[in-house]
mmCIF file of C-alpha atoms in Angstrom:
data_model
loop_
_atom_site.group_PDB
_atom_site.id
_atom_site.type_symbol
_atom_site.label_atom_id
_atom_site.label_comp_id
_atom_site.label_asym_id
_atom_site.label_seq_id
_atom_site.Cartn_x
_atom_site.Cartn_y
_atom_site.Cartn_z
ATOM 1 C CA MET A 224 -36.609 14.154 152.370
ATOM 2 C CA LYS A 225 -36.961 15.633 148.867
ATOM 3 C CA ILE A 226 -33.465 15.795 147.445
ATOM 4 C CA TYR A 227 -32.254 15.120 143.942
ATOM 5 C CA SER A 228 -35.711 15.475 142.423
ATOM 6 C CA HIS A 229 -36.023 15.449 138.648
ATOM 7 C CA LYS A 230 -39.736 14.958 138.068
ATOM 8 C CA PRO A 231 -41.206 17.780 135.993
ATOM 9 C CA ASP A 232 -43.902 20.124 137.291
ATOM 10 C CA GLY A 233 -47.351 18.586 136.954
ATOM 11 C CA TYR A 234 -45.934 15.051 136.657
ATOM 12 C CA GLU A 235 -48.676 12.405 136.572
ATOM 13 C CA CYS A 236 -47.107 9.297 138.031
ATOM 14 C CA PRO A 237 -48.096 6.107 136.177
ATOM 15 C CA PHE A 238 -47.114 3.923 139.143
ATOM 16 C CA CYS A 239 -49.283 5.910 141.558
ATOM 17 C CA SER A 240 -52.165 5.304 139.133
ATOM 18 C CA ILE A 241 -51.558 1.550 139.186
ATOM 19 C CA VAL A 242 -51.368 1.432 142.984
ATOM 20 C CA SER A 243 -54.564 3.473 143.349
ATOM 21 C CA GLY A 244 -56.467 1.268 140.875
ATOM 22 C CA VAL A 245 -56.673 3.785 138.025
ATOM 23 C CA GLU A 246 -55.981 2.360 134.573
ATOM 24 C CA ARG A 247 -54.691 4.580 131.840
ATOM 25 C CA PRO A 248 -56.372 4.161 128.431
ATOM 26 C CA ASN A 249 -53.139 3.151 126.700
ATOM 27 C CA GLN A 250 -50.760 0.203 126.568
ATOM 28 C CA GLY A 251 -49.691 0.760 130.187
ATOM 29 C CA THR A 252 -50.112 -1.537 133.149
ATOM 30 C CA LYS A 253 -53.566 -2.837 133.976
ATOM 31 C CA GLN A 254 -54.921 -4.039 137.316
ATOM 32 C CA ARG A 255 -54.851 -7.631 136.081
ATOM 33 C CA ASP A 256 -51.046 -7.273 135.708
ATOM 34 C CA ILE A 257 -50.607 -7.003 139.487
ATOM 35 C CA ILE A 258 -49.079 -10.165 140.956
ATOM 36 C CA TYR A 259 -48.638 -9.106 144.598
ATOM 37 C CA GLN A 260 -49.776 -6.242 146.799
ATOM 38 C CA ASN A 261 -49.660 -5.381 150.486
ATOM 39 C CA GLU A 262 -49.875 -2.126 152.462
ATOM 40 C CA TYR A 263 -46.341 -1.090 151.420
ATOM 41 C CA VAL A 264 -45.684 -2.452 147.936
ATOM 42 C CA THR A 265 -47.254 -3.456 144.636
ATOM 43 C CA ALA A 266 -45.548 -5.820 142.185
ATOM 44 C CA PHE A 267 -46.756 -6.178 138.620
ATOM 45 C CA ILE A 268 -45.793 -7.387 135.172
ATOM 46 C CA ALA A 269 -44.011 -4.523 133.431
ATOM 47 C CA SER A 270 -45.598 -3.114 130.291
ATOM 48 C CA LYS A 271 -42.164 -2.711 128.676
ATOM 49 C CA TRP A 272 -40.411 -5.990 127.804
ATOM 50 C CA TRP A 273 -37.055 -7.120 126.496
ATOM 51 C CA PRO A 274 -37.118 -9.639 123.631
ATOM 52 C CA ASN A 275 -35.644 -12.580 125.549
ATOM 53 C CA ASN A 276 -36.854 -11.684 129.055
ATOM 54 C CA LYS A 277 -40.619 -11.438 128.752
ATOM 55 C CA GLY A 278 -42.787 -11.131 131.822
ATOM 56 C CA HIS A 279 -40.398 -9.190 134.018
ATOM 57 C CA VAL A 280 -41.753 -7.588 137.184
ATOM 58 C CA LEU A 281 -41.596 -4.135 138.734
ATOM 59 C CA ALA A 282 -41.886 -3.757 142.504
ATOM 60 C CA VAL A 283 -42.928 -0.250 143.586
ATOM 61 C CA PRO A 284 -43.730 1.369 146.910
ATOM 62 C CA ASN A 285 -47.418 2.180 147.319
ATOM 63 C CA GLN A 286 -46.514 5.647 148.532
ATOM 64 C CA HIS A 287 -44.802 7.988 146.067
ATOM 65 C CA PHE A 288 -41.035 8.196 146.573
ATOM 66 C CA GLU A 289 -39.141 9.477 143.571
ATOM 67 C CA ASN A 290 -35.873 7.638 144.093
ATOM 68 C CA ILE A 291 -33.642 5.704 146.456
ATOM 69 C CA TYR A 292 -32.695 8.881 148.320
ATOM 70 C CA GLU A 293 -36.286 9.306 149.546
ATOM 71 C CA LEU A 294 -37.157 5.642 150.114
ATOM 72 C CA PRO A 295 -37.605 4.745 153.814
ATOM 73 C CA ALA A 296 -35.942 1.532 154.991
ATOM 74 C CA GLU A 297 -39.250 -0.159 155.875
ATOM 75 C CA TYR A 298 -40.424 0.279 152.277
ATOM 76 C CA ALA A 299 -37.079 -0.943 150.922
ATOM 77 C CA ALA A 300 -37.411 -4.135 152.964
ATOM 78 C CA GLU A 301 -40.935 -4.753 151.659
ATOM 79 C CA ILE A 302 -39.859 -4.089 148.054
ATOM 80 C CA HIS A 303 -37.091 -6.665 148.392
ATOM 81 C CA LYS A 304 -39.523 -9.184 149.897
ATOM 82 C CA ALA A 305 -41.770 -8.671 146.852
ATOM 83 C CA ALA A 306 -38.752 -8.990 144.550
ATOM 84 C CA GLN A 307 -37.748 -12.238 146.254
ATOM 85 C CA LEU A 308 -41.274 -13.641 145.923
ATOM 86 C CA SER A 309 -41.262 -12.618 142.255
ATOM 87 C CA ALA A 310 -37.871 -14.269 141.709
ATOM 88 C CA PHE A 311 -38.988 -17.570 143.248
ATOM 89 C CA ALA A 312 -42.224 -17.451 141.250
ATOM 90 C CA MET A 313 -40.312 -16.821 138.009
ATOM 91 C CA LYS A 314 -37.817 -19.570 138.752
ATOM 92 C CA TYR A 315 -40.585 -22.117 139.310
ATOM 93 C CA THR A 316 -43.078 -21.030 136.645
ATOM 94 C CA TYR A 317 -40.893 -19.616 133.854
ATOM 95 C CA ARG A 318 -38.133 -22.185 134.406
ATOM 96 C CA CYS A 319 -35.559 -19.420 133.891
ATOM 97 C CA ASP A 320 -31.831 -20.013 134.427
ATOM 98 C CA GLY A 321 -31.387 -17.073 136.797
ATOM 99 C CA ILE A 322 -32.710 -13.720 137.980
ATOM 100 C CA SER A 323 -31.377 -10.168 137.694
ATOM 101 C CA THR A 324 -32.598 -7.125 139.557
ATOM 102 C CA ARG A 325 -31.811 -3.529 138.704
ATOM 103 C CA GLN A 326 -32.865 -0.125 139.855
ATOM 104 C CA HIS A 327 -32.191 3.345 138.375
ATOM 105 C CA ASN A 328 -31.944 6.795 139.984
ATOM 106 C CA GLU A 329 -31.810 10.204 138.301
ATOM 107 C CA PRO A 330 -31.394 10.840 134.567
ATOM 108 C CA ALA A 331 -27.702 9.904 134.561
ATOM 109 C CA GLY A 332 -28.691 6.620 136.224
ATOM 110 C CA ASN A 333 -31.245 5.922 133.439
ATOM 111 C CA GLN A 334 -34.324 6.596 135.587
ATOM 112 C CA ASP A 335 -37.250 7.512 133.327
ATOM 113 C CA VAL A 336 -40.254 7.064 135.632
ATOM 114 C CA TRP A 337 -40.098 9.375 138.644
ATOM 115 C CA HIS A 338 -41.306 6.812 141.184
ATOM 116 C CA TYR A 339 -38.862 4.376 142.799
ATOM 117 C CA HIS A 340 -39.091 0.918 141.227
ATOM 118 C CA LEU A 341 -37.070 -2.289 141.234
ATOM 119 C CA HIS A 342 -36.935 -4.463 138.116
ATOM 120 C CA VAL A 343 -36.885 -8.260 138.504
ATOM 121 C CA TYR A 344 -35.872 -10.001 135.261
ATOM 122 C CA PRO A 345 -36.031 -13.685 134.392
ATOM 123 C CA ARG A 346 -32.652 -14.582 132.896
ATOM 124 C CA TYR A 347 -31.708 -17.255 130.394
ATOM 125 C CA GLU A 348 -28.357 -18.407 129.069
ATOM 126 C CA ASN A 349 -27.193 -16.015 126.312
ATOM 127 C CA ASP A 350 -30.338 -13.857 126.572
ATOM 128 C CA ASN A 351 -28.457 -10.609 125.797
ATOM 129 C CA LEU A 352 -30.557 -8.598 128.241
ATOM 130 C CA TYR A 353 -28.040 -5.753 128.398
ATOM 131 C CA ARG A 354 -27.549 -5.669 124.618
ATOM 132 C CA THR A 355 -31.194 -5.415 123.595
ATOM 133 C CA LYS A 356 -33.783 -2.655 123.735
ATOM 134 C CA GLY A 357 -37.133 -2.803 125.480
ATOM 135 C CA PHE A 358 -40.450 -2.478 123.670
ATOM 136 C CA GLN A 359 -44.016 -1.653 124.724
ATOM 137 C CA THR A 360 -46.264 -4.701 124.981
ATOM 138 C CA GLU A 361 -49.904 -5.137 124.215
ATOM 139 C CA PRO A 362 -52.057 -5.363 127.366
ATOM 140 C CA ASN A 363 -53.355 -8.799 126.310
ATOM 141 C CA ASP A 364 -49.798 -10.222 126.233
ATOM 142 C CA ARG A 365 -49.300 -9.805 129.987
ATOM 143 C CA PRO A 366 -52.097 -11.774 131.757
ATOM 144 C CA PHE A 367 -50.492 -15.115 130.847
ATOM 145 C CA TYR A 368 -47.395 -14.175 132.862
ATOM 146 C CA ALA A 369 -49.269 -12.399 135.651
ATOM 147 C CA GLU A 370 -51.574 -15.361 136.278
ATOM 148 C CA LYS A 371 -48.649 -17.789 136.550
ATOM 149 C CA LEU A 372 -46.773 -15.632 139.048
ATOM 150 C CA ARG A 373 -49.863 -14.639 141.035
ATOM 151 C CA LEU A 374 -50.915 -18.285 141.417
ATOM 152 C CA TRP A 375 -47.442 -19.370 142.587
ATOM 153 C CA ILE A 376 -47.188 -16.488 145.058
ATOM 154 C CA GLY A 377 -50.683 -17.171 146.392
ATOM 155 C CA GLU A 378 -49.747 -20.788 147.074
ATOM 156 C CA ASN A 379 -46.298 -20.057 148.552
ATOM 157 C CA LYS A 380 -46.198 -16.796 150.482
#
């Protein structure tokens, strides 16, 4: 069901590119950033980081759904399984103090990529996640985090 759509005409979805194996020639996500993938979902290290929460993960459906209003329940379940795997992997490999997830819908909900996605953040005492701004990372900064999470998930799923 296509309701509450805000993507502009001609929108080229960066998450659909990742899922399909196409890398953009910029700072965006690379195939080596993927930590988990199945027929429903792809989870990867986000290309935008927060200063004290590096290596956070995005879990996206492999099929294009703009927002939560379109997302079928079977995809939602798989996204949350991927988020849970990511959370356990972060807890064990990053040694973080906790985990936060968040998800945005529509412009007023701070959605800025028109493909449903769930953020999974490693949290640390006094990390100020909600008081800091994100920044674009360099592609070579991400493999360190991706390899840790991918290895843990491969050994524990």
